[in-house]
Amino acid sequence: MNKPVNDAVGATGKTRQLILVWDMPVRVFHWLLVICFAGAWLTSESERLQMIHYAFGYSACLLILIRLVWGLIGTRYARFSQFLKSLKAVSEHFLAMLRGHPHHDVGHNPAGGLVMFALMLLILLIGLTGYLSVKEFLGNFMSEAHEAVASLALAVVILHVAAAIVMSLLEGQNLVKSMVNGKKLGMPEQGIRYPQYLLGMVLLFASLYFFYLVLSGALPSLTQ
């Protein structure tokens, strides 16, 4: 049983405590995507590291596709139905923050969920434009589109990081750390029961194997 970590008391009279919110597949996905995005960005200008760039980029797309599936069948807070809200809900979230009364969502807040989903779509678009660029479809136009979408995605990533820092301060909890250990403050009954360690490890090794296949040239249709 987790020990209470602060004196915040909910409407039921129960003390908020650390509960399991993010399952292992979500955490593995998040940090592998961070590595893939950073790796693809850092190798984007080097012809010598071109295959590494491809491996990072296509691996990021694979992760997104798997996350889209997990967003439909995964645990409670991994599902899109939990955090993809209407524009009205997003605007109300921002207004509450401006008034100094932010919502303390257990999972993603409405704005964070929207940004995360937009980032996933942008990364898929980066992968698509990159693939079409490799195939020399529409010549330089597709290469320029690839770079433009990548720059837009970087801006969204910076926004995401800044928002995580701000929300950590407002909520009084380390949101980056919560994506490592999977725990956030909440009521005991709000936590998920199963961390899904096995599926997380399957995702990790499947992603590493796919990265190796692309890097080794075993999937020439993606790189030639």
mmCIF file of C-alpha atoms in Angstrom:
data_model
loop_
_atom_site.group_PDB
_atom_site.id
_atom_site.type_symbol
_atom_site.label_atom_id
_atom_site.label_comp_id
_atom_site.label_asym_id
_atom_site.label_seq_id
_atom_site.Cartn_x
_atom_site.Cartn_y
_atom_site.Cartn_z
ATOM 1 C CA MET A 1 0.000 0.000 0.000
ATOM 2 C CA ASN A 2 1.411 3.402 -0.956
ATOM 3 C CA LYS A 3 1.889 5.894 1.826
ATOM 4 C CA PRO A 4 0.241 9.303 1.450
ATOM 5 C CA VAL A 5 2.698 11.829 0.068
ATOM 6 C CA ASN A 6 0.874 15.055 0.903
ATOM 7 C CA ASP A 7 -2.075 16.412 2.808
ATOM 8 C CA ALA A 8 -4.363 16.981 -0.182
ATOM 9 C CA VAL A 9 -7.780 15.536 0.533
ATOM 10 C CA GLY A 10 -10.362 14.752 -2.116
ATOM 11 C CA ALA A 11 -14.118 15.165 -1.977
ATOM 12 C CA THR A 12 -14.440 11.674 -0.521
ATOM 13 C CA GLY A 13 -12.213 12.568 2.429
ATOM 14 C CA LYS A 14 -9.413 10.296 1.209
ATOM 15 C CA THR A 15 -5.843 11.508 1.031
ATOM 16 C CA ARG A 16 -4.198 11.661 -2.380
ATOM 17 C CA GLN A 17 -1.264 9.324 -2.738
ATOM 18 C CA LEU A 18 1.046 7.959 -5.409
ATOM 19 C CA ILE A 19 -0.885 5.601 -7.665
ATOM 20 C CA LEU A 20 0.043 3.737 -10.839
ATOM 21 C CA VAL A 21 -1.200 5.706 -13.855
ATOM 22 C CA TRP A 22 1.128 4.995 -16.787
ATOM 23 C CA ASP A 23 1.545 1.372 -17.799
ATOM 24 C CA MET A 24 4.862 0.021 -19.056
ATOM 25 C CA PRO A 25 4.004 0.153 -22.794
ATOM 26 C CA VAL A 26 3.172 3.868 -22.476
ATOM 27 C CA ARG A 27 6.426 4.587 -20.661
ATOM 28 C CA VAL A 28 8.547 2.542 -23.088
ATOM 29 C CA PHE A 29 6.819 4.219 -26.021
ATOM 30 C CA HIS A 30 7.415 7.693 -24.589
ATOM 31 C CA TRP A 31 11.141 7.342 -23.956
ATOM 32 C CA LEU A 32 11.885 5.397 -27.132
ATOM 33 C CA LEU A 33 10.096 8.107 -29.095
ATOM 34 C CA VAL A 34 12.206 10.757 -27.346
ATOM 35 C CA ILE A 35 15.366 8.880 -28.369
ATOM 36 C CA CYS A 36 14.179 8.301 -31.937
ATOM 37 C CA PHE A 37 13.106 11.899 -32.486
ATOM 38 C CA ALA A 38 16.339 13.294 -31.047
ATOM 39 C CA GLY A 39 18.425 10.755 -32.963
ATOM 40 C CA ALA A 40 16.679 11.474 -36.265
ATOM 41 C CA TRP A 41 17.077 15.225 -35.761
ATOM 42 C CA LEU A 42 20.782 15.002 -34.895
ATOM 43 C CA THR A 43 21.575 12.801 -37.906
ATOM 44 C CA SER A 44 19.409 14.634 -40.433
ATOM 45 C CA GLU A 45 22.222 16.671 -42.014
ATOM 46 C CA SER A 46 24.835 13.912 -42.320
ATOM 47 C CA GLU A 47 25.103 11.720 -45.425
ATOM 48 C CA ARG A 48 27.494 9.438 -43.538
ATOM 49 C CA LEU A 49 24.821 8.796 -40.891
ATOM 50 C CA GLN A 50 21.981 8.472 -43.384
ATOM 51 C CA MET A 51 21.091 4.877 -42.493
ATOM 52 C CA ILE A 52 21.016 5.763 -38.799
ATOM 53 C CA HIS A 53 18.701 8.650 -39.643
ATOM 54 C CA TYR A 54 16.394 6.280 -41.516
ATOM 55 C CA ALA A 55 16.450 3.793 -38.643
ATOM 56 C CA PHE A 56 15.497 6.426 -36.074
ATOM 57 C CA GLY A 57 12.816 7.934 -38.294
ATOM 58 C CA TYR A 58 11.084 4.725 -39.299
ATOM 59 C CA SER A 59 11.324 3.368 -35.753
ATOM 60 C CA ALA A 60 9.539 6.491 -34.524
ATOM 61 C CA CYS A 61 6.743 5.825 -37.037
ATOM 62 C CA LEU A 62 6.475 2.205 -35.905
ATOM 63 C CA LEU A 63 6.175 3.370 -32.300
ATOM 64 C CA ILE A 64 3.391 5.786 -33.245
ATOM 65 C CA LEU A 65 1.442 3.070 -35.077
ATOM 66 C CA ILE A 66 1.705 0.767 -32.065
ATOM 67 C CA ARG A 67 0.679 3.614 -29.748
ATOM 68 C CA LEU A 68 -2.395 4.294 -31.869
ATOM 69 C CA VAL A 69 -3.477 0.685 -31.350
ATOM 70 C CA TRP A 70 -2.697 0.853 -27.629
ATOM 71 C CA GLY A 71 -4.723 4.040 -27.459
ATOM 72 C CA LEU A 72 -7.767 1.963 -28.366
ATOM 73 C CA ILE A 73 -7.190 -1.216 -26.347
ATOM 74 C CA GLY A 74 -4.715 -0.198 -23.642
ATOM 75 C CA THR A 75 -5.133 0.473 -19.947
ATOM 76 C CA ARG A 76 -7.356 3.257 -18.622
ATOM 77 C CA TYR A 77 -5.079 6.289 -18.962
ATOM 78 C CA ALA A 78 -3.433 5.062 -22.167
ATOM 79 C CA ARG A 79 -6.727 5.262 -24.072
ATOM 80 C CA PHE A 80 -7.574 8.201 -26.280
ATOM 81 C CA SER A 81 -11.104 8.174 -24.903
ATOM 82 C CA GLN A 82 -9.624 9.254 -21.547
ATOM 83 C CA PHE A 83 -7.687 12.310 -22.696
ATOM 84 C CA LEU A 84 -8.835 13.410 -26.158
ATOM 85 C CA LYS A 85 -11.431 16.025 -25.302
ATOM 86 C CA SER A 86 -13.405 18.644 -27.189
ATOM 87 C CA LEU A 87 -12.004 22.084 -27.990
ATOM 88 C CA LYS A 88 -14.407 23.433 -25.375
ATOM 89 C CA ALA A 89 -12.788 21.252 -22.708
ATOM 90 C CA VAL A 90 -9.332 22.411 -23.822
ATOM 91 C CA SER A 91 -10.335 26.088 -23.643
ATOM 92 C CA GLU A 92 -11.906 25.565 -20.205
ATOM 93 C CA HIS A 93 -8.660 23.967 -19.059
ATOM 94 C CA PHE A 94 -6.654 27.023 -20.169
ATOM 95 C CA LEU A 95 -9.140 29.415 -18.550
ATOM 96 C CA ALA A 96 -8.921 27.508 -15.275
ATOM 97 C CA MET A 97 -5.120 27.776 -15.395
ATOM 98 C CA LEU A 98 -5.299 31.528 -16.013
ATOM 99 C CA ARG A 99 -7.592 31.904 -13.012
ATOM 100 C CA GLY A 100 -5.119 30.002 -10.871
ATOM 101 C CA HIS A 101 -7.355 26.944 -10.506
ATOM 102 C CA PRO A 102 -5.778 24.278 -12.755
ATOM 103 C CA HIS A 103 -7.430 20.883 -13.038
ATOM 104 C CA HIS A 104 -5.428 18.121 -11.404
ATOM 105 C CA ASP A 105 -6.010 15.401 -13.969
ATOM 106 C CA VAL A 106 -4.719 11.949 -13.104
ATOM 107 C CA GLY A 107 -3.939 11.181 -16.738
ATOM 108 C CA HIS A 108 -3.235 13.678 -19.515
ATOM 109 C CA ASN A 109 -5.053 16.964 -19.145
ATOM 110 C CA PRO A 110 -7.159 18.066 -22.180
ATOM 111 C CA ALA A 111 -4.462 20.383 -23.566
ATOM 112 C CA GLY A 112 -1.649 17.901 -23.015
ATOM 113 C CA GLY A 113 -3.611 15.112 -24.653
ATOM 114 C CA LEU A 114 -4.307 17.257 -27.705
ATOM 115 C CA VAL A 115 -0.651 18.271 -28.060
ATOM 116 C CA MET A 116 0.505 14.669 -27.698
ATOM 117 C CA PHE A 117 -1.905 13.431 -30.369
ATOM 118 C CA ALA A 118 -0.921 16.272 -32.719
ATOM 119 C CA LEU A 119 2.737 15.379 -32.224
ATOM 120 C CA MET A 120 2.077 11.744 -33.093
ATOM 121 C CA LEU A 121 0.358 12.755 -36.320
ATOM 122 C CA LEU A 122 3.221 15.104 -37.180
ATOM 123 C CA ILE A 123 5.790 12.347 -36.691
ATOM 124 C CA LEU A 124 3.826 10.065 -38.998
ATOM 125 C CA LEU A 125 3.775 12.879 -41.544
ATOM 126 C CA ILE A 126 7.534 13.293 -41.159
ATOM 127 C CA GLY A 127 7.949 9.600 -41.866
ATOM 128 C CA LEU A 128 5.674 9.720 -44.904
ATOM 129 C CA THR A 129 7.369 12.771 -46.437
ATOM 130 C CA GLY A 130 10.755 11.227 -45.676
ATOM 131 C CA TYR A 131 9.797 8.000 -47.423
ATOM 132 C CA LEU A 132 8.461 9.866 -50.462
ATOM 133 C CA SER A 133 11.628 11.953 -50.487
ATOM 134 C CA VAL A 134 13.743 8.790 -50.593
ATOM 135 C CA LYS A 135 11.632 7.612 -53.527
ATOM 136 C CA GLU A 136 12.237 11.019 -55.161
ATOM 137 C CA PHE A 137 8.503 11.654 -55.439
ATOM 138 C CA LEU A 138 7.843 15.245 -56.593
ATOM 139 C CA GLY A 139 11.561 15.989 -56.445
ATOM 140 C CA ASN A 140 12.789 18.681 -54.048
ATOM 141 C CA PHE A 141 9.263 19.604 -52.967
ATOM 142 C CA MET A 142 8.929 16.496 -50.806
ATOM 143 C CA SER A 143 12.351 17.024 -49.238
ATOM 144 C CA GLU A 144 11.415 20.586 -48.342
ATOM 145 C CA ALA A 145 8.069 19.410 -46.962
ATOM 146 C CA HIS A 146 9.927 16.807 -44.867
ATOM 147 C CA GLU A 147 12.144 19.496 -43.333
ATOM 148 C CA ALA A 148 9.235 21.869 -42.746
ATOM 149 C CA VAL A 149 7.140 19.279 -40.930
ATOM 150 C CA ALA A 150 10.173 18.226 -38.867
ATOM 151 C CA SER A 151 10.707 21.852 -37.801
ATOM 152 C CA LEU A 152 7.038 22.162 -36.847
ATOM 153 C CA ALA A 153 7.267 18.936 -34.832
ATOM 154 C CA LEU A 154 10.340 20.280 -33.017
ATOM 155 C CA ALA A 155 8.367 23.387 -32.045
ATOM 156 C CA VAL A 156 5.580 21.175 -30.667
ATOM 157 C CA VAL A 157 8.144 19.113 -28.733
ATOM 158 C CA ILE A 158 9.554 22.289 -27.157
ATOM 159 C CA LEU A 159 6.007 23.358 -26.261
ATOM 160 C CA HIS A 160 5.354 19.923 -24.746
ATOM 161 C CA VAL A 161 8.502 20.060 -22.596
ATOM 162 C CA ALA A 162 7.756 23.609 -21.432
ATOM 163 C CA ALA A 163 4.176 22.640 -20.555
ATOM 164 C CA ALA A 164 5.407 19.613 -18.579
ATOM 165 C CA ILE A 165 7.678 21.869 -16.520
ATOM 166 C CA VAL A 166 4.945 24.435 -15.888
ATOM 167 C CA MET A 167 2.353 21.802 -14.952
ATOM 168 C CA SER A 168 4.852 20.098 -12.645
ATOM 169 C CA LEU A 169 5.191 23.376 -10.748
ATOM 170 C CA LEU A 170 1.438 24.037 -10.700
ATOM 171 C CA GLU A 171 0.524 20.505 -9.599
ATOM 172 C CA GLY A 172 3.402 20.101 -7.160
ATOM 173 C CA GLN A 173 4.600 16.845 -8.694
ATOM 174 C CA ASN A 174 7.356 15.836 -11.104
ATOM 175 C CA LEU A 175 5.583 14.853 -14.333
ATOM 176 C CA VAL A 176 8.830 13.766 -15.975
ATOM 177 C CA LYS A 177 9.524 11.395 -13.098
ATOM 178 C CA SER A 178 5.975 10.058 -13.352
ATOM 179 C CA MET A 179 6.709 8.950 -16.911
ATOM 180 C CA VAL A 180 9.637 6.953 -15.508
ATOM 181 C CA ASN A 181 7.992 5.217 -12.552
ATOM 182 C CA GLY A 182 4.435 5.461 -13.874
ATOM 183 C CA LYS A 183 3.081 7.074 -10.710
ATOM 184 C CA LYS A 184 1.140 10.276 -10.085
ATOM 185 C CA LEU A 185 -0.919 11.699 -7.245
ATOM 186 C CA GLY A 186 -4.499 10.508 -7.077
ATOM 187 C CA MET A 187 -7.088 8.606 -5.117
ATOM 188 C CA PRO A 188 -6.373 4.900 -4.522
ATOM 189 C CA GLU A 189 -9.332 3.767 -6.629
ATOM 190 C CA GLN A 190 -8.077 5.799 -9.615
ATOM 191 C CA GLY A 191 -4.924 3.743 -10.127
ATOM 192 C CA ILE A 192 -4.587 1.044 -12.766
ATOM 193 C CA ARG A 193 -4.145 -2.506 -11.520
ATOM 194 C CA TYR A 194 -1.768 -4.051 -14.036
ATOM 195 C CA PRO A 195 1.468 -2.363 -15.189
ATOM 196 C CA GLN A 196 1.756 -4.624 -18.268
ATOM 197 C CA TYR A 197 5.478 -5.260 -17.850
ATOM 198 C CA LEU A 198 5.563 -8.087 -20.401
ATOM 199 C CA LEU A 199 3.975 -6.018 -23.151
ATOM 200 C CA GLY A 200 6.362 -3.182 -22.370
ATOM 201 C CA MET A 201 9.359 -5.469 -22.813
ATOM 202 C CA VAL A 202 7.913 -6.888 -26.049
ATOM 203 C CA LEU A 203 7.551 -3.336 -27.361
ATOM 204 C CA LEU A 204 11.130 -2.515 -26.368
ATOM 205 C CA PHE A 205 12.728 -5.513 -28.063
ATOM 206 C CA ALA A 206 10.476 -5.342 -31.130
ATOM 207 C CA SER A 207 11.459 -1.704 -31.612
ATOM 208 C CA LEU A 208 15.159 -2.467 -31.207
ATOM 209 C CA TYR A 209 14.904 -5.314 -33.708
ATOM 210 C CA PHE A 210 13.105 -3.119 -36.235
ATOM 211 C CA PHE A 211 15.773 -0.423 -35.749
ATOM 212 C CA TYR A 212 18.434 -3.048 -36.484
ATOM 213 C CA LEU A 213 16.635 -4.247 -39.618
ATOM 214 C CA VAL A 214 16.468 -0.752 -41.065
ATOM 215 C CA LEU A 215 20.044 0.081 -40.047
ATOM 216 C CA SER A 216 21.437 -3.119 -41.568
ATOM 217 C CA GLY A 217 19.676 -2.546 -44.887
ATOM 218 C CA ALA A 218 17.445 -5.594 -44.466
ATOM 219 C CA LEU A 219 14.429 -3.478 -45.473
ATOM 220 C CA PRO A 220 15.675 -1.887 -48.714
ATOM 221 C CA SER A 221 12.181 -0.785 -49.770
ATOM 222 C CA LEU A 222 12.332 1.833 -47.001
ATOM 223 C CA THR A 223 15.783 3.219 -47.711
ATOM 224 C CA GLN A 224 16.314 3.023 -51.474
#
